[in-house]
Coordinates of C-alpha atoms in Angstrom, one line a residue:
X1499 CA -11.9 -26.6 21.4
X1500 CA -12.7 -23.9 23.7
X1501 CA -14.0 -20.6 22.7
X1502 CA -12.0 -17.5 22.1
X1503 CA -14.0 -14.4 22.5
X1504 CA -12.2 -12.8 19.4
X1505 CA -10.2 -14.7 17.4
X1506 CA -7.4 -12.2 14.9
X1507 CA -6.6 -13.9 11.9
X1508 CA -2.9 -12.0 10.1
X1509 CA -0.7 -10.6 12.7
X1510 CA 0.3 -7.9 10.4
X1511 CA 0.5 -4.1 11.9
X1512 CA -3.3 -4.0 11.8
X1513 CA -4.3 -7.4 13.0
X1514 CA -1.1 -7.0 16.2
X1515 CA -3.0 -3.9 16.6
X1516 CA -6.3 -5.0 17.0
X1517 CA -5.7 -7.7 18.8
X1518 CA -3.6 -5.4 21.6
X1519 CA -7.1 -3.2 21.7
X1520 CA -9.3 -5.8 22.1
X1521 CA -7.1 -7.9 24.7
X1522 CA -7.1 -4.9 26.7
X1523 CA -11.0 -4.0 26.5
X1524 CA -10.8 -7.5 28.4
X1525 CA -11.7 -9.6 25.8
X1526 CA -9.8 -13.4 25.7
X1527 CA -7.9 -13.3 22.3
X1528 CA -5.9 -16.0 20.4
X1529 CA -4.0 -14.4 17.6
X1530 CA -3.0 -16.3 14.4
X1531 CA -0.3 -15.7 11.8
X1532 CA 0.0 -18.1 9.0
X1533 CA 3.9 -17.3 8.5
X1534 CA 5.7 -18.7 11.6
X1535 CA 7.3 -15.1 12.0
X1536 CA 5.6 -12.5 13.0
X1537 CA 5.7 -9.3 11.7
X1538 CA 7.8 -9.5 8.6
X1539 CA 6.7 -6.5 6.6
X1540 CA 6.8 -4.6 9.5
X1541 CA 10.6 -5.5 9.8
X1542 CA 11.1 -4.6 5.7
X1543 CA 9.1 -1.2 5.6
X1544 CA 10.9 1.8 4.9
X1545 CA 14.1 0.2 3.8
X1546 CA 13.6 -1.4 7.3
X1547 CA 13.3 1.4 9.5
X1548 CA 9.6 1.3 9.3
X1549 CA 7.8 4.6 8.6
X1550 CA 5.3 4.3 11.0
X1551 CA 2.7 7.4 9.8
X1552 CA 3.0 10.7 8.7
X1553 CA 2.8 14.2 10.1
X1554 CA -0.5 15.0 8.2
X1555 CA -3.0 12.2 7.0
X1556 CA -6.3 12.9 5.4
X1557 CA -8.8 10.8 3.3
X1558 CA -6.9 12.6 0.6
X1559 CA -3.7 10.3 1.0
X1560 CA -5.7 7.5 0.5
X1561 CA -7.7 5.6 -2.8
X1562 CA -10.2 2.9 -2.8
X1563 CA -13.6 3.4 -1.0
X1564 CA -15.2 6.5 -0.4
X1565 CA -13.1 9.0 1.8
X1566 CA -15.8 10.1 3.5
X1567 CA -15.6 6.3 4.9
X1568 CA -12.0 6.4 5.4
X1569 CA -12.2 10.0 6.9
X1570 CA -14.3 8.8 9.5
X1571 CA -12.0 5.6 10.9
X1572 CA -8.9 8.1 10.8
X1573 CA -10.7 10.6 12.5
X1574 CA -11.3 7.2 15.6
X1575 CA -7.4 7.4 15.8
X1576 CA -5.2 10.5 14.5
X1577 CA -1.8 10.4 13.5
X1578 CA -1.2 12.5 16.7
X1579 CA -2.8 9.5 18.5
X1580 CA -0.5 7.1 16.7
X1581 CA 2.8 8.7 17.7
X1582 CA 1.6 9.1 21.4
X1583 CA 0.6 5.9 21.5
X1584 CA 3.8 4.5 20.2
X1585 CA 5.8 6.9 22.9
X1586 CA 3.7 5.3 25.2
X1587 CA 4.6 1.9 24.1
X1588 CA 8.5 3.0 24.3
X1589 CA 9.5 3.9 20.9
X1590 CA 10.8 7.2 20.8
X1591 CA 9.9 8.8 17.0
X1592 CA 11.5 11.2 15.3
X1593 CA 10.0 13.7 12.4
X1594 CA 11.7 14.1 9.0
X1595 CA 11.4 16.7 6.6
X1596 CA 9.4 15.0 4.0
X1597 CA 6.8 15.1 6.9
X1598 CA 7.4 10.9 7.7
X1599 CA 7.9 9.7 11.3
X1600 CA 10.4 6.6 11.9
X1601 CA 11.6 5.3 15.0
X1602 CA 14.7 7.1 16.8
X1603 CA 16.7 4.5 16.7
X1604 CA 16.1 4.2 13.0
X1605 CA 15.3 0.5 13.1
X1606 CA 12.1 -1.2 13.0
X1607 CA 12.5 -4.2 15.3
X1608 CA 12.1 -1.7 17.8
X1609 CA 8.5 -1.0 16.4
X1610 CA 8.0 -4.7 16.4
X1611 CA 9.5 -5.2 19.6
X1612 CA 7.2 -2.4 21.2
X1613 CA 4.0 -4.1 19.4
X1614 CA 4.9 -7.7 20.9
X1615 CA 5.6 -6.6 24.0
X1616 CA 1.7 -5.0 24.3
X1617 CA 0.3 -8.1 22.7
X1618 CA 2.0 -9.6 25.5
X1619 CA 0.7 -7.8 28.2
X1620 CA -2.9 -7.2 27.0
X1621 CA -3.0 -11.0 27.5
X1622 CA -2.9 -12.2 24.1
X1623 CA -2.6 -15.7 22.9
X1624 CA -0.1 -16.0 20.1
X1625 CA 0.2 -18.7 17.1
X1626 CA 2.8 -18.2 14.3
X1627 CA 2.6 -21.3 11.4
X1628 CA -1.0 -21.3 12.0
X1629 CA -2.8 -20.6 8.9
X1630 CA -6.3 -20.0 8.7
X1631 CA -7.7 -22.3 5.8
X1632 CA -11.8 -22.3 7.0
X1633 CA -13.9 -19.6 8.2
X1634 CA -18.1 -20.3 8.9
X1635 CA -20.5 -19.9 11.3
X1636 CA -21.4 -22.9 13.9
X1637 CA -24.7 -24.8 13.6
X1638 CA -27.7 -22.4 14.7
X1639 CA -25.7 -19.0 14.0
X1640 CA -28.0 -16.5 13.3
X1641 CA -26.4 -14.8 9.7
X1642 CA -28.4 -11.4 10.7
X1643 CA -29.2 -10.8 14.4
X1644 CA -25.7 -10.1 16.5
X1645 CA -27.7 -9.9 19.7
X1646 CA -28.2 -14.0 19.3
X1647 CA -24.9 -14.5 18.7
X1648 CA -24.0 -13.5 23.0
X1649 CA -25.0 -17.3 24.2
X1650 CA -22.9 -19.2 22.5
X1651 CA -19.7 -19.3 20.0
X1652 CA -20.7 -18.9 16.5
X1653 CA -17.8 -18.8 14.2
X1654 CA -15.5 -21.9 13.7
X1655 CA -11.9 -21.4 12.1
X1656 CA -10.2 -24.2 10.2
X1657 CA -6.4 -24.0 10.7
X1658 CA -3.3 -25.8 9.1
X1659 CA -0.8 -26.2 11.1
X1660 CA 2.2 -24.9 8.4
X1661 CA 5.3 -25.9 10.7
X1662 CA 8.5 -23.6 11.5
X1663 CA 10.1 -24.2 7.5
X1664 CA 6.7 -23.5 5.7
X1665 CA 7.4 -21.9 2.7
X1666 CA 4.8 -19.1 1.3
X1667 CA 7.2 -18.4 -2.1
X1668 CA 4.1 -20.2 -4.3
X1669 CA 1.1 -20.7 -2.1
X1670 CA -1.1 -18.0 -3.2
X1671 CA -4.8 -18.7 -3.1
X1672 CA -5.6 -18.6 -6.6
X1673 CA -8.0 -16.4 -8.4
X1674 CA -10.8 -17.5 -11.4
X1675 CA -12.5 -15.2 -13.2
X1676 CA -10.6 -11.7 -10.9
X1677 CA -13.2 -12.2 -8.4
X1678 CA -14.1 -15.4 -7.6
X1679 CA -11.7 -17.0 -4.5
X1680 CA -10.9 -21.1 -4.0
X1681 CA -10.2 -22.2 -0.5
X1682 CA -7.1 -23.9 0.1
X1683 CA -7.9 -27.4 -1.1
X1684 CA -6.4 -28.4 2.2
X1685 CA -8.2 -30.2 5.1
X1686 CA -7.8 -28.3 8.7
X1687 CA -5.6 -30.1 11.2
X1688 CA -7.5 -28.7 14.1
X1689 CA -10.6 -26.5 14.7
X1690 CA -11.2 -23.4 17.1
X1691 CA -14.4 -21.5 18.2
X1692 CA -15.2 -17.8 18.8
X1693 CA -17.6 -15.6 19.5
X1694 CA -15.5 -13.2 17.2
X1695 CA -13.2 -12.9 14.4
X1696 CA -10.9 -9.9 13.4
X1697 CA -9.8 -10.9 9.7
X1698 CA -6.4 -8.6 9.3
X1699 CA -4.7 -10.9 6.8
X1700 CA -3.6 -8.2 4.1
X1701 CA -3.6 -8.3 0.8
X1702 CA -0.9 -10.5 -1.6
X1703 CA 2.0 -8.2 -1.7
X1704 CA 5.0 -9.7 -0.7
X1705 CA 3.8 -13.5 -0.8
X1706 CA 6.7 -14.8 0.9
X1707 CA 5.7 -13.3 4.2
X1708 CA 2.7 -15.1 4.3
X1709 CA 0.1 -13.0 1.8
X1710 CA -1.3 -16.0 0.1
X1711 CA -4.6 -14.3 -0.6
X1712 CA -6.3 -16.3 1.7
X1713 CA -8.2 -13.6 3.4
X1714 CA -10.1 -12.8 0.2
X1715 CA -11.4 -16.6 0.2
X1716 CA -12.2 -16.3 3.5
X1717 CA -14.4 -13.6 3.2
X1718 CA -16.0 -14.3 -0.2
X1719 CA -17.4 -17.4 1.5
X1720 CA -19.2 -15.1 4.3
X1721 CA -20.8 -13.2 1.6
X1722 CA -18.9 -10.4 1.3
X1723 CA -17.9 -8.7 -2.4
X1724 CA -14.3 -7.6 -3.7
X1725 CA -12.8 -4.7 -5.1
X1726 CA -10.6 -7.0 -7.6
X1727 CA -7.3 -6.4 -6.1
X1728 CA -4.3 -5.3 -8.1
X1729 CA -0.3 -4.7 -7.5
X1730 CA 0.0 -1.0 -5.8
X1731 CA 3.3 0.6 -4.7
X1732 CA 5.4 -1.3 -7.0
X1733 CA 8.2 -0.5 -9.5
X1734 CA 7.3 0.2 -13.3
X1735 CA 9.3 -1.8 -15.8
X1736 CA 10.7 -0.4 -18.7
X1737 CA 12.2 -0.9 -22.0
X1738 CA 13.4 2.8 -22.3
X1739 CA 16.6 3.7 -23.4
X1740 CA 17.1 5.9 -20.5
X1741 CA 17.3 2.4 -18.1
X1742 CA 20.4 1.6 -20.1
X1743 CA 22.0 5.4 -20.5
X1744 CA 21.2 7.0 -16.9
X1745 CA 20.8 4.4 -14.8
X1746 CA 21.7 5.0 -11.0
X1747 CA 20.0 8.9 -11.7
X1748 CA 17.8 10.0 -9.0
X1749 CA 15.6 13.2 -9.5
X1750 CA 12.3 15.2 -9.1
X1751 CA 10.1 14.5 -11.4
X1752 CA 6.3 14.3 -12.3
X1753 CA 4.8 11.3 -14.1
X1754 CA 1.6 11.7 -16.0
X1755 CA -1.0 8.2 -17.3
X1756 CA -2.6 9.1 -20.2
X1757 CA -5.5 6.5 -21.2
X1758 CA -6.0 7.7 -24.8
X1759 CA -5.9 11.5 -24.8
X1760 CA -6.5 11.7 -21.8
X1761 CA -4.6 12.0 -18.6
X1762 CA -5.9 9.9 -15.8
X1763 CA -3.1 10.6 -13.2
X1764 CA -0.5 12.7 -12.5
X1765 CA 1.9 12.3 -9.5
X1766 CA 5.0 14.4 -8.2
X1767 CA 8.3 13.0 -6.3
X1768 CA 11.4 11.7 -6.4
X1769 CA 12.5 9.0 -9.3
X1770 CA 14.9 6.1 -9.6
X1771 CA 16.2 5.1 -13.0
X1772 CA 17.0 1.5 -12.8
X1773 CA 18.2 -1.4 -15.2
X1774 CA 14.5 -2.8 -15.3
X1775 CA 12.7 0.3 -15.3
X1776 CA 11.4 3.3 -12.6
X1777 CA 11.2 3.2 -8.5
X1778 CA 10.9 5.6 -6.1
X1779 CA 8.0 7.8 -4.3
X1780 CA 6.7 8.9 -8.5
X1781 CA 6.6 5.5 -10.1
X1782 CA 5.2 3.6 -7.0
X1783 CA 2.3 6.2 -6.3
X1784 CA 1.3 5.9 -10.1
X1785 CA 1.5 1.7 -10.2
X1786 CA -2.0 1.6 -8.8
X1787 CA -3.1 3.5 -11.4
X1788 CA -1.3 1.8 -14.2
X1789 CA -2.9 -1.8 -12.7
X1790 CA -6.6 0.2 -12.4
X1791 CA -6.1 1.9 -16.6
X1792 CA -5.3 -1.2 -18.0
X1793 CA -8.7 -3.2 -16.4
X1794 CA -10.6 -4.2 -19.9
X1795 CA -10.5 -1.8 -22.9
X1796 CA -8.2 0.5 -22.0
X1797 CA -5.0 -1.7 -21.7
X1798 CA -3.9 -1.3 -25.2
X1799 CA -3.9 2.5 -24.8
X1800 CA -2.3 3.1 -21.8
X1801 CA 1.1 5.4 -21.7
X1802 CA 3.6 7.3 -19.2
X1803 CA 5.1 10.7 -19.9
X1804 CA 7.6 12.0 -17.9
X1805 CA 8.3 15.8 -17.2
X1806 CA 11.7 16.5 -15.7
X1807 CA 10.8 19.7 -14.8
X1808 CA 7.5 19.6 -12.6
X1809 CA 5.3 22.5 -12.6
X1810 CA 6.8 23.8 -16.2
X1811 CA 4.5 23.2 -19.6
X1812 CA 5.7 23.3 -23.4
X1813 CA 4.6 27.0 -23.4
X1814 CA 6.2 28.7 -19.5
X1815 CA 9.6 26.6 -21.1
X1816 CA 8.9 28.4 -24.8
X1817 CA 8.6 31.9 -23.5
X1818 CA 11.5 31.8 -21.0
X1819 CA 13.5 30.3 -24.3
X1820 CA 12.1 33.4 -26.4
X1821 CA 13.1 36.0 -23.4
X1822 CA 16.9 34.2 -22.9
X1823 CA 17.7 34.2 -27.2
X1824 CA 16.1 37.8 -27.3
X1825 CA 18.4 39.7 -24.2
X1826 CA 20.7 37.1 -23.5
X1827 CA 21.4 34.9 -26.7
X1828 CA 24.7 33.6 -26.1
X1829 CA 24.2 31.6 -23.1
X1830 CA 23.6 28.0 -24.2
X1831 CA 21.2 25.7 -23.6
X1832 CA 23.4 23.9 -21.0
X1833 CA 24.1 26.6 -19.3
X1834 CA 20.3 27.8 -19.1
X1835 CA 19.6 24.1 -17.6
X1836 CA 22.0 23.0 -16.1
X1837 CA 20.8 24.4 -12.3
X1838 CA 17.4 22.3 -13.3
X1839 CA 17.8 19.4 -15.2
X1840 CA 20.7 16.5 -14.6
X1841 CA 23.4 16.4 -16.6
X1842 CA 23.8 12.7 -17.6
X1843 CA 19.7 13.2 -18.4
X1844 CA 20.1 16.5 -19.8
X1845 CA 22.7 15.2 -22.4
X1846 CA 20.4 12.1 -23.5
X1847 CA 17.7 14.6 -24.3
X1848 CA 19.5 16.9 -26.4
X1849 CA 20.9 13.9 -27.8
X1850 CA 17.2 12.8 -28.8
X1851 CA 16.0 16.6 -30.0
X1852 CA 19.4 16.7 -31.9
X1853 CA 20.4 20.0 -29.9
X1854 CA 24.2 20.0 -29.0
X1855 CA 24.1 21.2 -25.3
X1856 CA 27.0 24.0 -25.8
X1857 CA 24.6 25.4 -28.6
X1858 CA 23.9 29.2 -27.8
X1859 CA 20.6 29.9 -27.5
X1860 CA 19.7 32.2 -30.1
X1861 CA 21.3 29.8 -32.5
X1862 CA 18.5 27.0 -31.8
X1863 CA 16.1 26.8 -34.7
X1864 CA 12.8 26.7 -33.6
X1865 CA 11.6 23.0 -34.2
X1866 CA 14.6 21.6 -32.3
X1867 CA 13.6 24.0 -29.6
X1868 CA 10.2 22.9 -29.9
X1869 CA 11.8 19.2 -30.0
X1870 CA 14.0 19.8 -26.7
X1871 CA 11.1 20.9 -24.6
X1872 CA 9.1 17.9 -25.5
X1873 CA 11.2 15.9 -24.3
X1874 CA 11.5 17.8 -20.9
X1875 CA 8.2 18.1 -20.1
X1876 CA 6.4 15.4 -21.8
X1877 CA 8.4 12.3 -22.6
X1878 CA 7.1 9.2 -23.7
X1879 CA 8.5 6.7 -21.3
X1880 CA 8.2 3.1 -22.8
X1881 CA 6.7 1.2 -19.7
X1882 CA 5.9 -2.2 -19.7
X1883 CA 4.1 -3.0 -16.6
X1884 CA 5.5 -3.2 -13.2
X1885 CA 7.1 -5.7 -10.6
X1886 CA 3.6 -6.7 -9.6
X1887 CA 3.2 -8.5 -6.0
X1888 CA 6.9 -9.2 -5.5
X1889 CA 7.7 -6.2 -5.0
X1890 CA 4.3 -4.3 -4.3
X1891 CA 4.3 -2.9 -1.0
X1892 CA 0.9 -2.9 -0.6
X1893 CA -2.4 -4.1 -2.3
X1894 CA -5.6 -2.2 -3.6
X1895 CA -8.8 -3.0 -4.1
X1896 CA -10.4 -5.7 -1.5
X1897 CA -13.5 -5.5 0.3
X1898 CA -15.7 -2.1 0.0
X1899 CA -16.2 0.0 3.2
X1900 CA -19.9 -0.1 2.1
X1901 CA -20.0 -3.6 3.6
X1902 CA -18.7 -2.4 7.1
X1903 CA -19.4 -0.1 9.8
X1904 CA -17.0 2.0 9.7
X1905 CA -17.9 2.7 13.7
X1906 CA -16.7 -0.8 14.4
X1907 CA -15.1 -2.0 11.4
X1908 CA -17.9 -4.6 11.8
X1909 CA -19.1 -6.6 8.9
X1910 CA -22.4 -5.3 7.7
X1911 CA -22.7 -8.6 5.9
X1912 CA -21.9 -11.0 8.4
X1913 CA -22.4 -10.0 12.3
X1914 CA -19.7 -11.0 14.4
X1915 CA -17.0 -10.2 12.2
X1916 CA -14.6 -7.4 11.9
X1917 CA -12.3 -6.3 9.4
X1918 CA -9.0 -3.9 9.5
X1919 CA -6.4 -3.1 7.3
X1920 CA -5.0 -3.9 4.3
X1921 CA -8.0 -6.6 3.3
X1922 CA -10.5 -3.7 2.8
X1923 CA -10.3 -1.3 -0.5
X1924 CA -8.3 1.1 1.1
X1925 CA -4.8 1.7 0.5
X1926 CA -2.3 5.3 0.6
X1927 CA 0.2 6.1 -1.0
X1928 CA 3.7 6.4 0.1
X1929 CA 5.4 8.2 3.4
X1930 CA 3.5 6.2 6.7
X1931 CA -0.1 6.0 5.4
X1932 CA -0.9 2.3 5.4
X1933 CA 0.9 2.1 8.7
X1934 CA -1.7 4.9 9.8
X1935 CA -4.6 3.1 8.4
X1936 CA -3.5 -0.1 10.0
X1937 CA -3.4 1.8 13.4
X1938 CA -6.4 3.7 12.9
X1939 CA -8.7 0.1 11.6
X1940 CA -7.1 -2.1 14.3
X1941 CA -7.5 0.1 16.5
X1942 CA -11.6 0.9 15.7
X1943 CA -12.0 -3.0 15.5
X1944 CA -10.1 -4.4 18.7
X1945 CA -11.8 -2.1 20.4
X1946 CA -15.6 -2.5 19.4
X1947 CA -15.0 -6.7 18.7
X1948 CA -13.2 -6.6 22.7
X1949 CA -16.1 -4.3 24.2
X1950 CA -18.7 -6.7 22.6
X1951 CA -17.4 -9.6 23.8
X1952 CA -16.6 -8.6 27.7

């Protein structure tokens, strides 16, 4: 059982990260990943090309915590710094025009490959199928100084050794009453020591790769709080009649949440129509929100509209309507959409105002104008919910940047500690952002945990 200096628990993009940074600040590091492959969201993201960050990241990309605290870690390491780091690491990127950077080769074993082969030569120790099931201090650890931690190892990691076949479909840590996290009620098969622990186990999307929700436990029982975590970048689910009648159709649109009468969120991009509901860029960036609306009271009153033409309102679509009947009143309403809106759509929402699309129009009467435009720009979509964690791509809420550093990514609860990634309440919204935050936090934590430890 001899010590580690640090110790990385989840060898997801932030925890392979911060264990490179801290191997090569000199530090000896065992890394442990509780799925016996490593890497496996990595290998899915971006429809498995693996969007590794964006052009342009700010705070602004990102909810949770305060952005002031998230400004500051991506400040530590840029985007820019990203992308050089990963040409320096082999992986030639290439830049899109929705502002995303993916690997040239367009696949994201190359990303994974390039990752493994620095955890390699920073002189890491690796352990796939080793799940971390106990995290505490050793006898005599002071729970407040870090200077009298130096002398001796002072964290002790319980892990179960899960086996090449372990299956992660149903082992997620369960939760009682949305904040309070049980252990696994497993006993470790072995023990390790370390003078420092970088907890990068993520959040619970995707459970089959190995998010069990273990990292909240594990945390909770140092002391630190939660943000109660919820489903985020997931598909909404639907009963609509337009998942049955223009299903396949992709298309910009904006999404609005109202809670009441009021609208909480509003987000722009592209949107699938599928048999179960909505995907794409719009419907996963508003699936946080939808989880965060419906926390007590407000569930019951919680409802999406959907405006197929973004940046118009009932009244810019009224007075173009008034100006076309007025000089122009023979062109129909087809005709007069048809450049804007899709047709298969366009159809179904005539069909609802009861507006024949050939209708000239100067012929419309004014309440099934009145009707049409309603339905353009403010559609009642009947959503149901969403795919939750098997399909979320990432997880918000977790623990509060209040309770870190953000200089280290060092536990202001628990000395000797760091946290990066997907475990703290931080998470951004689509296009490369939670990669960058999992560079930018592994990155601030290998480093400070590898110094420390020298």
């Amino acid at each position: 059982m001899s010590p580690h200096s640090v110790v990385v628990i989840g060898a997801g993009a932030a925890g392979l990260t911060a264990a490179i940074r801290a191997g090569e600040a000199g530090a000896r590091v065992v890394l442990l990943n509780a799925h016996p492959k490593i890497g496996l969201k990595i290998l899915m993201s971006g429809g498995t090309r693996c969007n590794v960050t964006h052009r342009e990241v700010t705070e602004r990309d990102f909810h949770g915590s305060s952005r002031n605290a998230i400004a500051r870690v991506l400040r530590a390491f840029t985007s820019e710094q990203s992308r050089e780091w990963f040409e320096s690491l082999g992986v030639g990127l290439k830049l899109e025009e929705t502002g995303k950077y993916f690997p040239a080769t367009d696949d994201a074993q190359t990303v994974l490959d390039a990752l493994l082969g620095a955890v390699e030569r920073a002189g890491v120790e690796v352990e796939s199928g080793a799940r971390v099931v106990r995290l505490g201090r050793t006898t005599g650890a002071s729970p407040t100084s870090a200077a009298s931690t130096a002398a001796a190892p002072h964290f002790r990691i319980g892990i179960q050794d899960v086996g090449a076949s372990a299956a992660f479909d149903d082992g997620r840590v369960a939760a009682h009453g949305g904040d309070a996290w049980e252990l696994p009620a497993v006993e470790p098969s072995r023990w390790l020591e370390a003078d420092r622990v970088m907890l990068a186990t993520g959040g619970l999307s995707f459970p089959r790769t190995g998010s069990d929700g273990v990292g909240y436990a594990l945390v909770t029982s140092l002391g630190h709080t939660l943000v109660a975590p919820v489903p985020a970048l997931t598909p909404l689910t639907s009963t609509d009649a337009l998942c049955s009648t223009v299903q396949g159709l992709t298309y910009e649109a904006e999404l609005a949440l109202w809670v009441g009468e009021r609208v909480v969120e509003r987000v722009s991009g592209s949107l699938l129509v599928a048999h179960f509901g909505f995907s794409g860029p719009a419907a996963l960036d508003l699936s946080r929100h939808w989880h965060r609306a419906g926390e007590g009271a407000a569930a019951g009153a919680r409802r999406v509209t959907l405006n197929s033409l973004p940046g118009e309102t009932r009244e810019s679509l009224t007075d173009a309507w008034v100006k076309v009947a007025k000089f122009n009143p023979q062109v129909t309403v087809k005709k007069h959409y048809a450049a804007r809106v899709p047709e298969r759509l366009f159809a179904r929402l005539c069909q609802e105002a009861g507006v024949t699309p050939g209708t000239a129009m100067g012929q419309v009467t004014r309440e099934q104008r009145a009707m049409l435009i309603e339905r353009l720009v403010a559609r009642d979509l009947a959503v149901t919910g969403t795919l939750g964690y098997e399909k979320a791509e990432v997880t918000a809420g977790g623990v509060p940047l209040a309770e870190v550093n953000t200089a280290t990514m060092e536990s202001r609860v628990c000395p000797g500690l760091y946290l990066c990634g997907e475990i703290l309440d931080v998470e951004g919204r689509l296009g490369g952002f939670n990669f960058q935050w999992a560079w930018s936090s592994g990155t601030v934590a290998g480093r400070a945990a590898g110094t420390r430890t020298r």
